[in-house]
Short mmCIF file of C-alpha atoms and ligand atoms in Angstrom, two decimals:
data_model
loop_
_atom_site.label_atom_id
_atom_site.label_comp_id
_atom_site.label_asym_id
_atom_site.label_seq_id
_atom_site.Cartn_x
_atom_site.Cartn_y
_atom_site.Cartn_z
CA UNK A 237 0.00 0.00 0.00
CA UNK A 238 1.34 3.65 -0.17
CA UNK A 239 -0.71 7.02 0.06
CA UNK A 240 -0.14 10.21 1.21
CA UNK A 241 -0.06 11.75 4.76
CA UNK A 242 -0.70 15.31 5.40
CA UNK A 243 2.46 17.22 7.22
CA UNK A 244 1.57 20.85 8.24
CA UNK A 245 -1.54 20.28 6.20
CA UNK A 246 0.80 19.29 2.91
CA UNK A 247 0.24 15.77 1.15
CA UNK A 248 3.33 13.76 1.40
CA UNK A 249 3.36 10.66 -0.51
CA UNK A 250 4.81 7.26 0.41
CA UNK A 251 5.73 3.80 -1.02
CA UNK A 252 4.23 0.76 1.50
CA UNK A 253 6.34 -0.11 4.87
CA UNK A 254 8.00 3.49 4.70
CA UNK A 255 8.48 5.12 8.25
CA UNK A 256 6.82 8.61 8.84
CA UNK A 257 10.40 9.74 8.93
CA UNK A 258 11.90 8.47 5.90
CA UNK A 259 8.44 9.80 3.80
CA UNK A 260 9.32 13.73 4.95
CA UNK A 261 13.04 13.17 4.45
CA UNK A 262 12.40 11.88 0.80
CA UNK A 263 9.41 14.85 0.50
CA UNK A 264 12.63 17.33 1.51
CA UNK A 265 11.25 17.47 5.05
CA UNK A 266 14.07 17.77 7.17
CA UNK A 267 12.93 19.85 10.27
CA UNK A 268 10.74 18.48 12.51
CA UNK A 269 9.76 21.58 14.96
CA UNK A 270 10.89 22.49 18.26
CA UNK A 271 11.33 20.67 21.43
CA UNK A 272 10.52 22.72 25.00
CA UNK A 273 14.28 23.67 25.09
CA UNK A 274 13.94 24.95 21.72
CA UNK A 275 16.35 22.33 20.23
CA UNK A 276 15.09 21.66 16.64
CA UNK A 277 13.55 18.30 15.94
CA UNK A 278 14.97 16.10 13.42
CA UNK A 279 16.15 12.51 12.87
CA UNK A 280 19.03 11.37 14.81
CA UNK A 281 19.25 7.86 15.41
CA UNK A 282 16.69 6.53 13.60
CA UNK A 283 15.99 3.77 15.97
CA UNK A 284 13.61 5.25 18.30
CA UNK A 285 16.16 5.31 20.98
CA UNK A 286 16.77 9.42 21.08
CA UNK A 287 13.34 10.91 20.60
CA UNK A 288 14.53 13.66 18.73
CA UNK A 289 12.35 13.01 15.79
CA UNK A 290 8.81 13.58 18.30
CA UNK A 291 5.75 14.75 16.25
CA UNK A 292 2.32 14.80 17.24
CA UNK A 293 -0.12 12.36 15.47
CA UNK A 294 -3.88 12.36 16.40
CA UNK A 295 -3.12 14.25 19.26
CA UNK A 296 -0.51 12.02 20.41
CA UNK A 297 3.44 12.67 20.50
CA UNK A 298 4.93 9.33 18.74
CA UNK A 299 8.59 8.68 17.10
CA UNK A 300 8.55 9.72 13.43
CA UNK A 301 11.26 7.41 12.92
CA UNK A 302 9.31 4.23 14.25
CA UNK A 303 5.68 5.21 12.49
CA UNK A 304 4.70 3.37 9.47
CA UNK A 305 3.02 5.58 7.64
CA UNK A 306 -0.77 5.04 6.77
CA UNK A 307 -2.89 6.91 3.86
CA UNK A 308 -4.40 9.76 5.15
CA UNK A 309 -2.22 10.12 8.40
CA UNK A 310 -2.42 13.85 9.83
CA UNK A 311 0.81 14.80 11.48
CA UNK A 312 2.62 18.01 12.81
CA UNK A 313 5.86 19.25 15.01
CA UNK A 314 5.31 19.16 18.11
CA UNK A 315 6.66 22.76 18.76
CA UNK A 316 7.45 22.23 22.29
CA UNK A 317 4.27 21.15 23.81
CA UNK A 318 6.41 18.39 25.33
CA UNK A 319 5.55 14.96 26.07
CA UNK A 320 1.61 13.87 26.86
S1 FES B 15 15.39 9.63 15.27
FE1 FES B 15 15.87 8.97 17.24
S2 FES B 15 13.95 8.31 18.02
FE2 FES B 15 13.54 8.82 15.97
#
């Protein structure tokens, strides 16, 4: 399967099995928002080990990195509402 999510209300198309992550970074979507410190969000690891990549889907904060993407998927930054 592959679709499109909506980032920051923009369609972003990906191919099946492709992480939230990898979809934005192939759309040219490098930055992710802004944690509470202000540090910018963005993929580090890759693993889900260093929450850096933290966006809020469905009201939920969740590791972009981790998220298989689904059609129709509504995501943003966080922009440092912090953790639920
Ligand atoms: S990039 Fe480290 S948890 Fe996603």
């Amino acid at each position: 399967m592959s679709g499109h999510v909506v980032w920051k209300g923009r369609r972003v198309a990906f191919r099946r099995g492709e992480s939230l992550a990898s979809a934005l970074s192939v759309a040219g979507v490098r930055d992710l928002g802004r944690a509470a410190t202000g540090q910018a969000r963005a993929v580090f690891c890759g693993i889900g080990q260093c929450q850096n990549c933290l966006v809020r889907v469905e009201g939920r904060l969740t590791e972009a990195c981790l998220l298989i993407c689904k059609d129709g998927l509504v995501a943003d930054p966080d922009d440092g509402g912090g953790h639920d």
